[in-house]
Structures are given as structure tokens and as C-alpha cells.
mmCIF file of C-alpha atoms and ligand atoms in Angstrom:
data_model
loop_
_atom_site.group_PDB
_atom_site.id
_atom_site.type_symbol
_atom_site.label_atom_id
_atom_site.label_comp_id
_atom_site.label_asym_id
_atom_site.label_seq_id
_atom_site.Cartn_x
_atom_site.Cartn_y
_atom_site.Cartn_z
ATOM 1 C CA UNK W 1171 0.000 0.000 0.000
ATOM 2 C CA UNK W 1172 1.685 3.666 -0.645
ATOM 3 C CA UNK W 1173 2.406 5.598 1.548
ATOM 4 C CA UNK W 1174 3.311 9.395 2.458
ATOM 5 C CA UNK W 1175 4.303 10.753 5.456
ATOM 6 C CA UNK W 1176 3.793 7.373 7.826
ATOM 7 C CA UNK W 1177 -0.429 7.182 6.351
ATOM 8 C CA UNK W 1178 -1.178 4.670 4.192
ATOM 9 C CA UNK W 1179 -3.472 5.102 1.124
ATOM 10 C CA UNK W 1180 -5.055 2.681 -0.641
ATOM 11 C CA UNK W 1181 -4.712 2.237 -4.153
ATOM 12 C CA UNK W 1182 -8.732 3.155 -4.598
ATOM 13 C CA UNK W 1183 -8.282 6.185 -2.260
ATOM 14 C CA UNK W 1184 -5.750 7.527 -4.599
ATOM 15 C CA UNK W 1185 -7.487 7.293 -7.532
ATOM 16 C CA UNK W 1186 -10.309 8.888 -5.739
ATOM 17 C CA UNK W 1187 -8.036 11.726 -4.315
ATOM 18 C CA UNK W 1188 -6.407 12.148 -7.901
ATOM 19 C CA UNK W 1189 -10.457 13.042 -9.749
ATOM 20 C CA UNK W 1190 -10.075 15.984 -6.437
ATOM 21 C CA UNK W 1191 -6.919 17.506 -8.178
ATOM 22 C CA UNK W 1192 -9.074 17.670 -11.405
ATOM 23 C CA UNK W 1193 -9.983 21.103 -9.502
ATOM 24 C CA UNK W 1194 -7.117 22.474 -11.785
ATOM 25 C CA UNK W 1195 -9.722 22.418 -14.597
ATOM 26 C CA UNK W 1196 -12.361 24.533 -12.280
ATOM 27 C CA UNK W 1197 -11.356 27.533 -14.785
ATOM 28 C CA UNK W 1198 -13.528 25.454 -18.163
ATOM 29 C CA UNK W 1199 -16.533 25.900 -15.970
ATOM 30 C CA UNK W 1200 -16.131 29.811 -15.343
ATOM 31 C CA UNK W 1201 -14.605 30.525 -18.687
ATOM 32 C CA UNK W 1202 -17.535 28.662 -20.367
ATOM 33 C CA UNK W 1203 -19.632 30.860 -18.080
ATOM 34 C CA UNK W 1204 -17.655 33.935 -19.151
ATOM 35 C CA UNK W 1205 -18.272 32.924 -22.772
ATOM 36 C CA UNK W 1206 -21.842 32.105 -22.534
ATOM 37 C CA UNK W 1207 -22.483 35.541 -21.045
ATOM 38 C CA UNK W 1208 -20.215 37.459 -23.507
ATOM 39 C CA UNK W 1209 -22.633 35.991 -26.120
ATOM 40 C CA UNK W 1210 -25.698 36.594 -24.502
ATOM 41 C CA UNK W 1211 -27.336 32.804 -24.921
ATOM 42 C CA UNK W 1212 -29.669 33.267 -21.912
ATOM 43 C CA UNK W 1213 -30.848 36.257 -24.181
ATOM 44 C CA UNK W 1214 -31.015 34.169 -27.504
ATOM 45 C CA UNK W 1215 -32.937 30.933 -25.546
ATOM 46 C CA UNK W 1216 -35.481 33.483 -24.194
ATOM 47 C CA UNK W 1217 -35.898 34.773 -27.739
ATOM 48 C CA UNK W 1218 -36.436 31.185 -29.300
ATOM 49 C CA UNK W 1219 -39.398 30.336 -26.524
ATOM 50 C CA UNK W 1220 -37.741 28.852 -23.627
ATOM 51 C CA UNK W 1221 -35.580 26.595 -25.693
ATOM 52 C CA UNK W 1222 -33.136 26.042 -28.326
ATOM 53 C CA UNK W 1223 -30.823 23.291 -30.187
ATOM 54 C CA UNK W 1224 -27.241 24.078 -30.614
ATOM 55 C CA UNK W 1225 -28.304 25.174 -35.110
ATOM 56 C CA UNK W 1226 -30.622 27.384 -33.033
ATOM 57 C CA UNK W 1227 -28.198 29.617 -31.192
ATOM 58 C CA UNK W 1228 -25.635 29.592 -34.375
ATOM 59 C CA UNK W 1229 -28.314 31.145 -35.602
ATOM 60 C CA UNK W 1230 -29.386 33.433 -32.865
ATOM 61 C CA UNK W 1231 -26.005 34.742 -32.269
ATOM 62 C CA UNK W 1232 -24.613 34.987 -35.720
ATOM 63 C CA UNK W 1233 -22.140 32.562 -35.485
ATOM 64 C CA UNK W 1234 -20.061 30.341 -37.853
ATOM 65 C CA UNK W 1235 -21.544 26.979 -38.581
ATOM 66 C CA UNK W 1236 -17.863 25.420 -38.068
ATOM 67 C CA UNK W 1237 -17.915 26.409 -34.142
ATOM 68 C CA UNK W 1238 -20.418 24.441 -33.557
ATOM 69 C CA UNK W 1239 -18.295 21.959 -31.887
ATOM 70 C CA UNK W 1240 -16.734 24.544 -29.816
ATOM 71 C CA UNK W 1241 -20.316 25.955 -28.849
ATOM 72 C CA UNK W 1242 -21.403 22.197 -27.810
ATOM 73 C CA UNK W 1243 -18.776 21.976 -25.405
ATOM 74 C CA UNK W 1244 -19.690 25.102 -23.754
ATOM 75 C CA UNK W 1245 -23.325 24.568 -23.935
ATOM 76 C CA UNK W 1246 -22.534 20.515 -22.045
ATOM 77 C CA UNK W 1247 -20.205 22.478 -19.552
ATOM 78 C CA UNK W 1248 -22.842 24.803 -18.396
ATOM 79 C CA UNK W 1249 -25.506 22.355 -18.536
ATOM 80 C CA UNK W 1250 -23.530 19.757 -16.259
ATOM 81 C CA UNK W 1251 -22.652 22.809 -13.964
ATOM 82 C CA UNK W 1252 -26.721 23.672 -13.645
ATOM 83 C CA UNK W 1253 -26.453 26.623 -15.813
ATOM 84 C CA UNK W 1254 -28.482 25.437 -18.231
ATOM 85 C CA UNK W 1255 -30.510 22.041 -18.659
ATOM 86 C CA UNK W 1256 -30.184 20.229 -21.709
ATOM 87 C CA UNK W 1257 -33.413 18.009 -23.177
ATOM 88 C CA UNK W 1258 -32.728 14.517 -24.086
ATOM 89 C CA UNK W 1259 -34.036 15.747 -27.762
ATOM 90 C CA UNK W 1260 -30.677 18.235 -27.574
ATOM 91 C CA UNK W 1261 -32.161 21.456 -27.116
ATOM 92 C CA UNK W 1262 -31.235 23.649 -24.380
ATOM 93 C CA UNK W 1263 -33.311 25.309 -21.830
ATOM 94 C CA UNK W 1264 -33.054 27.946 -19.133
ATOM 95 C CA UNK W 1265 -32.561 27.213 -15.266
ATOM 96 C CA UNK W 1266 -33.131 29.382 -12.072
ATOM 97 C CA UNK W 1267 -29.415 30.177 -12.381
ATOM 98 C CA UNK W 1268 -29.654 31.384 -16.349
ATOM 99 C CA UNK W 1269 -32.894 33.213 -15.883
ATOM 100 C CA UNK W 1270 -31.067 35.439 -13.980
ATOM 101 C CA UNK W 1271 -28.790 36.303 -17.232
ATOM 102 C CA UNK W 1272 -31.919 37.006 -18.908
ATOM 103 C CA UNK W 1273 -32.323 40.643 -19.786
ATOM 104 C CA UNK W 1274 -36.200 40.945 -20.186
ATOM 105 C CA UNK W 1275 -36.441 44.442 -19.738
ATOM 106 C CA UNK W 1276 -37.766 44.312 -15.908
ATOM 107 C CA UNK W 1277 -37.061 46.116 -13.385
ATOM 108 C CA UNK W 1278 -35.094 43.948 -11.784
ATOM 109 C CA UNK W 1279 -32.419 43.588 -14.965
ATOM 110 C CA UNK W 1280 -29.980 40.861 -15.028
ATOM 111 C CA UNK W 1281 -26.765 39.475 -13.473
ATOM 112 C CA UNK W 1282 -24.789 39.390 -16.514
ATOM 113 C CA UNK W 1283 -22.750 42.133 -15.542
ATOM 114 C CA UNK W 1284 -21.969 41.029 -12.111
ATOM 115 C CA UNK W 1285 -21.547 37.640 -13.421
ATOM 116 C CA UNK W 1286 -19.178 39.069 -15.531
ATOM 117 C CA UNK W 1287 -17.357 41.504 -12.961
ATOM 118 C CA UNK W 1288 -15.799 38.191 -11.166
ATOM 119 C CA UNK W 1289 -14.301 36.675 -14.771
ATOM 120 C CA UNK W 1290 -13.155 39.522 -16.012
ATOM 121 C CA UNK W 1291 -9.105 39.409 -17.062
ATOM 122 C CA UNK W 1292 -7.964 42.575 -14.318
ATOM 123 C CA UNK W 1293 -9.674 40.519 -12.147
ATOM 124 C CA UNK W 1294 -8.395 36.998 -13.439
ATOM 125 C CA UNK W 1295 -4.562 37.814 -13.787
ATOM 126 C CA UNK W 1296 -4.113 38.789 -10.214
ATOM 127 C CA UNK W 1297 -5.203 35.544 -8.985
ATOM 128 C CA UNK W 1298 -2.527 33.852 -11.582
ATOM 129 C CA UNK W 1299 -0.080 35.701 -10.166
ATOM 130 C CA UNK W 1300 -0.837 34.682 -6.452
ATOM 131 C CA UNK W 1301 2.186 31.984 -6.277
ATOM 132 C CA UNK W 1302 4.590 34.992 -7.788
ATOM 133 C CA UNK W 1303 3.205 36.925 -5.503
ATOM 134 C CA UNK W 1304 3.862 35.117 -2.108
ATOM 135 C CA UNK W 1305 6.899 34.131 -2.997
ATOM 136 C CA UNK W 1306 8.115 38.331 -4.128
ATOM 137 C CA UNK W 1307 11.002 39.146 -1.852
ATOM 138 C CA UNK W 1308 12.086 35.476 -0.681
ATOM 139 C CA UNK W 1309 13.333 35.326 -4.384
ATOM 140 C CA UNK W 1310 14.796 38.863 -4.526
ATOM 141 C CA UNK W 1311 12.265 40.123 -7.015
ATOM 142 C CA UNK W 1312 10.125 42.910 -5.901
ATOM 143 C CA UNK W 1313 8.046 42.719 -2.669
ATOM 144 C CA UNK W 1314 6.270 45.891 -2.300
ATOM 145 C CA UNK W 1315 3.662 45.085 -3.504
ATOM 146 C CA UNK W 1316 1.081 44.382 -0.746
ATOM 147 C CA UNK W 1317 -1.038 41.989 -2.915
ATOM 148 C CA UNK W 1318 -1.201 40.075 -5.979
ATOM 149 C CA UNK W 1319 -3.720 42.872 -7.738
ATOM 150 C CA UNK W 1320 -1.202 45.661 -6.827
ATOM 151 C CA UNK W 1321 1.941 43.343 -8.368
ATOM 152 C CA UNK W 1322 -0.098 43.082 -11.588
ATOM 153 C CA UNK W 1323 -1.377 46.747 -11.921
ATOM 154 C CA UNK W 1324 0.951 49.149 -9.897
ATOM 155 C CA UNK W 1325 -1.780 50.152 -7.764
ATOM 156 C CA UNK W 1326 -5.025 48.839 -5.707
ATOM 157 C CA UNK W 1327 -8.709 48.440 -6.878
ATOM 158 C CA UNK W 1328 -9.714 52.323 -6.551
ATOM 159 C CA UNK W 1329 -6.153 53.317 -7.880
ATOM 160 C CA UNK W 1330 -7.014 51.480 -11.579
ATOM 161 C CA UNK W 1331 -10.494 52.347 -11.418
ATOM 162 C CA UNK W 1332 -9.583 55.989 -10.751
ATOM 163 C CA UNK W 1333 -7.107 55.584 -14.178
ATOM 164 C CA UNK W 1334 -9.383 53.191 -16.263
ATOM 165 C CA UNK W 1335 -13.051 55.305 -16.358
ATOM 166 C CA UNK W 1336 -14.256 52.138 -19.052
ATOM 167 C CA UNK W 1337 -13.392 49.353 -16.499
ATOM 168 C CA UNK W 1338 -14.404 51.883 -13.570
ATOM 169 C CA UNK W 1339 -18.046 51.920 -15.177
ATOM 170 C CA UNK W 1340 -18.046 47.723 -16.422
ATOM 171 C CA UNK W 1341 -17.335 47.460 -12.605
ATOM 172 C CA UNK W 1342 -20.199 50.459 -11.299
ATOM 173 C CA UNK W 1343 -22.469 48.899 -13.581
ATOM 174 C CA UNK W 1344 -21.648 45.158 -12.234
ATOM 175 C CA UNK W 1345 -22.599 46.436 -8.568
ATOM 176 C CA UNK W 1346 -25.624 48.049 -10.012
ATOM 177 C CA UNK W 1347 -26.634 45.126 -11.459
ATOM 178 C CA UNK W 1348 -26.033 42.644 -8.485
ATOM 179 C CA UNK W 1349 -27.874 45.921 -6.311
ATOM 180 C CA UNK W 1350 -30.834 45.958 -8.455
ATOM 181 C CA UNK W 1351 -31.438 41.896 -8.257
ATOM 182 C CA UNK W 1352 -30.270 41.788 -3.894
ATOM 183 C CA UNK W 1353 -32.649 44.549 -2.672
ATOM 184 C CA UNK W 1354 -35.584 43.553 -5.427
ATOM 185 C CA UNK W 1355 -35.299 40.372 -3.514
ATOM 186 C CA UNK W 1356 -34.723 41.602 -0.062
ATOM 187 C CA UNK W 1357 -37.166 44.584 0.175
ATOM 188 C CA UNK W 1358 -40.117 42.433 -1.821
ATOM 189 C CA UNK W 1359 -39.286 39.092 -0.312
ATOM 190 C CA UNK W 1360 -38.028 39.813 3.020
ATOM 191 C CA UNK W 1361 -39.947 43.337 3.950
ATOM 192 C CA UNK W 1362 -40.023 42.099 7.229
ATOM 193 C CA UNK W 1363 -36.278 42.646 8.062
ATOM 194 C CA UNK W 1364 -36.517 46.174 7.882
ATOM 195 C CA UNK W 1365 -39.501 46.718 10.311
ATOM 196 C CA UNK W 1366 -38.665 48.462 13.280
ATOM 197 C CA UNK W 1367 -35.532 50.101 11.870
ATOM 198 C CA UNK W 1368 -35.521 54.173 11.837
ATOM 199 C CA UNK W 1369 -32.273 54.639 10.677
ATOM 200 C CA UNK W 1370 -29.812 52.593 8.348
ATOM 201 C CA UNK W 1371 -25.930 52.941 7.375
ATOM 202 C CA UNK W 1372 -24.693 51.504 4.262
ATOM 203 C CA UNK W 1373 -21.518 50.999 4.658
ATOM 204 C CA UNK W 1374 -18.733 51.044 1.697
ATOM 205 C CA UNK W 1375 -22.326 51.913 -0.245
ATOM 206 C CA UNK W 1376 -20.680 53.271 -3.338
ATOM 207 C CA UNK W 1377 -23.208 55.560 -4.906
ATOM 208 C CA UNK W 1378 -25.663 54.140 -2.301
ATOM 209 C CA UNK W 1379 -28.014 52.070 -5.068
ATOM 210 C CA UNK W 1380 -28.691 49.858 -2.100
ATOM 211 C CA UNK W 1381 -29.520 52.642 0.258
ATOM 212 C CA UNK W 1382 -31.178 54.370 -2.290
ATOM 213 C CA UNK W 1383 -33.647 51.233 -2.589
ATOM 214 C CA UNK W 1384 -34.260 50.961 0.862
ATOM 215 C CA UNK W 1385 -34.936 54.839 1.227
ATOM 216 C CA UNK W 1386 -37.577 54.291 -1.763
ATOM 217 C CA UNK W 1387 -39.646 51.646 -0.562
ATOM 218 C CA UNK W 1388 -39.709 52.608 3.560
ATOM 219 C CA UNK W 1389 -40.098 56.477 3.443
ATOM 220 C CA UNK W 1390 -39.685 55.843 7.248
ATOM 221 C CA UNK W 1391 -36.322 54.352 7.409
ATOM 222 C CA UNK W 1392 -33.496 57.687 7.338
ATOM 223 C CA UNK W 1393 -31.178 55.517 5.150
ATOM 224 C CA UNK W 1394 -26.601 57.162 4.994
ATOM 225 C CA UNK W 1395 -24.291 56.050 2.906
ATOM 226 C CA UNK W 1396 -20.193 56.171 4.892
ATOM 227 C CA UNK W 1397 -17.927 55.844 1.621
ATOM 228 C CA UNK W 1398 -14.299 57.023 1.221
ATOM 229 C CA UNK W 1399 -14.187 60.758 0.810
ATOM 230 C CA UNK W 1400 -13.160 60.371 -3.408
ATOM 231 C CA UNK W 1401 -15.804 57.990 -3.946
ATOM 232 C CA UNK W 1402 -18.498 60.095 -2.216
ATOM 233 C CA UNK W 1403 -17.235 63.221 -3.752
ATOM 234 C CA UNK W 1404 -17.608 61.559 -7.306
ATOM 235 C CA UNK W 1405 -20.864 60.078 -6.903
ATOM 236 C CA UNK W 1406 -23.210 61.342 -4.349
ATOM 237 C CA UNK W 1407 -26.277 62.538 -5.993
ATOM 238 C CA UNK W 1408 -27.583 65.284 -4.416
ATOM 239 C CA UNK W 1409 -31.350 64.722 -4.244
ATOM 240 C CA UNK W 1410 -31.617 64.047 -0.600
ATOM 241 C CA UNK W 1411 -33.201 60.847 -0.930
ATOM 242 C CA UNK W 1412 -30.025 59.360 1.313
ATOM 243 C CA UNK W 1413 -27.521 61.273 3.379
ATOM 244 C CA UNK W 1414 -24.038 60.732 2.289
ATOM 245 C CA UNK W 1415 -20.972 60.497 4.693
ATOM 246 C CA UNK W 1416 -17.426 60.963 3.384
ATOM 247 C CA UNK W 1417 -15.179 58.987 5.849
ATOM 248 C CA UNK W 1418 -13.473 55.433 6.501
ATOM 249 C CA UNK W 1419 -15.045 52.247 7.817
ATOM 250 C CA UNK W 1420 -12.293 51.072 9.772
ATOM 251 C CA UNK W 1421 -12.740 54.719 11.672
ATOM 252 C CA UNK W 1422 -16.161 55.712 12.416
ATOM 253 C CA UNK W 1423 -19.354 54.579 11.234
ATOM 254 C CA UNK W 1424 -22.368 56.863 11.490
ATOM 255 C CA UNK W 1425 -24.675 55.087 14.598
ATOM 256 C CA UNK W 1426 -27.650 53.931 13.350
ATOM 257 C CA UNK W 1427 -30.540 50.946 14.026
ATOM 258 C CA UNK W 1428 -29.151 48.740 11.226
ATOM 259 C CA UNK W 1429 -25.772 48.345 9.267
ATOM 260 C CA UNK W 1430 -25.823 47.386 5.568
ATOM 261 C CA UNK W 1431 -22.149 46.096 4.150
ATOM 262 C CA UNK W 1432 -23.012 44.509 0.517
ATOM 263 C CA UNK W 1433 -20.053 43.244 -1.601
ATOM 264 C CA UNK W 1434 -18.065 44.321 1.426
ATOM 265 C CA UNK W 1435 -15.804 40.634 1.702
ATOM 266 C CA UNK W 1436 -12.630 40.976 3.591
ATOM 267 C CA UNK W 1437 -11.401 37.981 1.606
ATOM 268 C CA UNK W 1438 -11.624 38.668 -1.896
ATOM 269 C CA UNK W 1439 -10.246 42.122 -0.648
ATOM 270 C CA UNK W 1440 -7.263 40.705 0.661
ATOM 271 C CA UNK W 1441 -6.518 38.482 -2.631
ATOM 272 C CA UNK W 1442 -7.550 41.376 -4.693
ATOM 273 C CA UNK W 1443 -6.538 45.196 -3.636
ATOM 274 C CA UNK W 1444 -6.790 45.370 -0.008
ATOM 275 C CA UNK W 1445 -3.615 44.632 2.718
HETATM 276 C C1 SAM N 1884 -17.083 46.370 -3.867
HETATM 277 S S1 SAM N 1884 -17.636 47.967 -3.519
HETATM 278 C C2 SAM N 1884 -19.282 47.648 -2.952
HETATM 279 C C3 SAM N 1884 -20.180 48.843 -3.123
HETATM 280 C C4 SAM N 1884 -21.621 48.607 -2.727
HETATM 281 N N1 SAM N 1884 -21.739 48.170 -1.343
HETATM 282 C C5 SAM N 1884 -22.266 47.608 -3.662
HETATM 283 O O1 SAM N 1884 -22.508 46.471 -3.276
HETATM 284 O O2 SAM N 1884 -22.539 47.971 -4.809
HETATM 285 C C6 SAM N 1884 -16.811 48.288 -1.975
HETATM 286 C C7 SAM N 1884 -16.983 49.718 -1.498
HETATM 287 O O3 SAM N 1884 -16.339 49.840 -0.236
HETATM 288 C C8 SAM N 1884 -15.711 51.111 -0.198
HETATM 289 N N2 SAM N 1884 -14.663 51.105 0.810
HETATM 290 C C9 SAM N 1884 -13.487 50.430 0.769
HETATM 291 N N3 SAM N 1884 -12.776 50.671 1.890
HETATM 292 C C10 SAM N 1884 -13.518 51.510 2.646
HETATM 293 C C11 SAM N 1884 -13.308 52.124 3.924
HETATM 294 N N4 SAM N 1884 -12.199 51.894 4.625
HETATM 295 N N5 SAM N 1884 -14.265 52.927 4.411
HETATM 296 C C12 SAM N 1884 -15.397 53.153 3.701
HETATM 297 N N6 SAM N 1884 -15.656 52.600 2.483
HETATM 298 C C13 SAM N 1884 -14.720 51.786 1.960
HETATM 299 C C14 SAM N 1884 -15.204 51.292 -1.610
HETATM 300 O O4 SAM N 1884 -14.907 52.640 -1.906
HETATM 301 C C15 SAM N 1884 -16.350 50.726 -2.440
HETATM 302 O O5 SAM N 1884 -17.270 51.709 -2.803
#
């Protein structure tokens, strides 16, 4: 029986254990994702009806008969991942997950963007770079950086977004769009949460969409939004639907009844743009 370390495996276990480090291929199921989106299938399956065979969306999206192949492999990727369900008589058909990519014109818009947001390559390339990054300075190379994002673009999140105003409004309208579909679901299915609040802080609220939504639908609740003093400055509106607060988190929070903190994950910070 091999062994590592003084454990045994057994031969069965290590096959087993060797399907786990098939993770390495997670990236075909977000890439398909990425590519499915970029094309806008949900769209062209909710044009056909509901459903659609594989000569269907060549069709629909204008694309070469010879990728065909290429667009099956997607299309089985996404179905086996619960993106989309595929019929036994080959067409392809919309989940819970892909209705949300739908854009049907209601209110509550799609996740496409957002969906997007998390594949995108500024986004991507930092994460490839994680290894190079742990290992900058133990090697000699540069270790200044104080994460992987900031070793692949010379600066943090808000630096490139203040340099790059097309990816600085792919990624407002991503957080719009993941906004719109949260509090649609949160103020009409969950109404209940915000009874008994007076006052609310968003916090890290951005142009306070969220706030905003809250403000809209309980006149009652006095909604802020705390931001950092350049993001406030560029994006309060000034309609006094919401107070805004320029200041930072990690210093003072305005009291209120309830805190908000949406897309606020120390985690993703720390891999991405945050120390
Ligand atoms: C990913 S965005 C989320 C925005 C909004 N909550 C949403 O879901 O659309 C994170 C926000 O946190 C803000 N932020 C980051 N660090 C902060 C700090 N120390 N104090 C206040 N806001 C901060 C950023 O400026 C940004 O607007």
C-alpha cells in the first residue's frame, strides 16, 4: 500500500483523491460561463421560446456553422454545472441560475454584468499571479507590492479604477446590477427585516443604489451612505433621498438601528486590492 508521510493510502483512495486535483480544470466551468455571457445565450434561448438546439443559437447569435463543436462543449459544460438544462431531444433550456442572465427588460435587470465583474481578465490575472506573488522578496524580485492585484497593476482596486473610467463603469455597472437583483429580492421578499428600523448605514455603499432602494420603498427608514471621501465626492447625488458620509469604515461609522455592508468581503479584498 503507498504511503506518504507514515499514512497509508489505498490504491482506490488515490485514484479517488487524484479526480479531487481535477480542480485544476475549475477555470472550463467559469470561462464557459464567461463565454456564454459574452454571447448573450440566456438572451437568444429566451428569444427562441424557452428553448433552443445548438443550429438554433448559431443562428441566434450569428455565429459560424464550423464552431459548432466549440459551442457544444460550452453549452454541455454549463448544462452539467446547472447553468443550463439540456433536453434529451438536444435542445437547451433555461434554469433558475440562467434566468437570472436574462435581460427581459424588468425592473429587476440581469446578473450578466456582475456575473461578468468576477471573470473579467484585471480581475483573473491577479489571482494567476498569487504563487509569484507570495513568494516576491524570498526570491529577490520585488516585494512591495502588498497583494497580488497591486503586483499586476501598480496600484489597488480604486487606484485602476480611478485611471481606467471604461473598467471603472463595467465594474459600477456590475454592482448596479447585483444591487438591483439583492434589494428587489430583499425589500419584496423579506420586507419584514426592515420593520422596526428608523435609521440605516450603508456601509462602503458606493453611490448608495442599495440605500437608495431601501430609502424608496420605507419612506420611514433615514437611510446614509459612509464611503471614502473620493468615492463620495464623485458620486453622491444630491437629491436628498439618502444622506451621504465621506469617511473610513475602519474609523467611524455613522450610529444607526441597522448596518448594511453589501459586496463588502474581507477575503476577496485581501486576494484582490486590499492589505
Ligand atoms: C465592492 S464595492 C461595494 C459597493 C456597494 N456596497 C455595492 O454592493 O454595490 C466596496 C466599497 O467599499 C468602499 N470602501 C473600501 N474601503 C472603505 C473604507 N475603509 N471605508 C469606507 N468605504 C470603503 C469602496 O470605496 C467601495 O465603494
Amino acid at each position: 500500500m503507498p504511503q506518504c508521510n507514515g499514512t497509508r493510502f489505498s490504491r482506490s483512495e488515490l485514484l479517488q483523491a487524484s479526480v479531487e486535483l481535477r480542480h485544476a480544470l475549475g477555470y472550463v466551468k467559469s470561462m464557459a460561463l464567461r463565454c456564454a455571457v459574452k454571447l448573450g445565450v440566456a438572451d437568444a434561448i429566451h428569444r427562441r421560446g424557452g428553448s433552443a438546439s445548438l443550429e438554433d443559437l448559431l443562428a441566434e447569435l450569428s455565429l459560424d456553422a464550423s464552431r459548432l463543436p466549440c459551442l457544444r462543449g460550452v453549452m454541455r459544460a454549463l448544462a452539467a454545472s446547472g447553468v443550463f438544462a439540456e433536453g434529451s431531444d438536444g435542445e437547451y433550456r433555461l434554469t433558475a441560475a440562467s434566468s437570472l442572465l436574462v435581460d427581459d427588460g424588468s425592473s429587476r435587470g440581469s446578473l450578466a454584468p456582475a456575473t461578468l465583474l468576477f471573470v473579467a481578465p484585471p480581475f483573473v490575472t491577479p489571482m494567476l499571479n498569487l504563487a509569484e506573488w507570495l513568494l516576491a522578496g524570498a526570491d529577490g524580485s520585488d516585494s512591495t507590492a502588498t497583494t497580488a492585484f497591486e503586483m499586476t497593476h501598480g496600484g489597488d482596486l480604486w487606484d485602476v479604477l480611478g485611471r481606467d473610467a471604461v473598467l471603472s463603469d463595467f465594474f459600477n455597472d456590475a454592482l448596479a446590477s447585483d444591487t438591483r437583483f439583492v434589494m428587489d429580492i430583499a425589500i419584496r421578499g423579506s420586507a419584514q427585516v426592515f420593520e422596526g428600523i428608523a435609521s440605516l448605514v450603508d456601509v462602503g455603499g458606493a453611490t448608495g443604489a442599495a440605500a437608495r432602494a431601501v430609502a424608496a420603498a420605507f419612506r420611514s427608514i433615514k437611510c446614509t451612505v459612509l464611503d471614502l471621501p473620493q468615492v463620495i465626492d464623485a458620486v453622491a447625488p444630491v437629491d436628498g433621498l439618502v444622506d451621504y458620509v465621506a469617511g473610513d469604515m475602519m474609523e467611524f461609522v455613522p450610529p444607526a438601528d441597522a448596518v448594511l455592508l453589501k459586496v463588502i468581503s474581507k477575503t476577496v479584498y485581501l486576494l484582490l486590492a486590499f492589505k
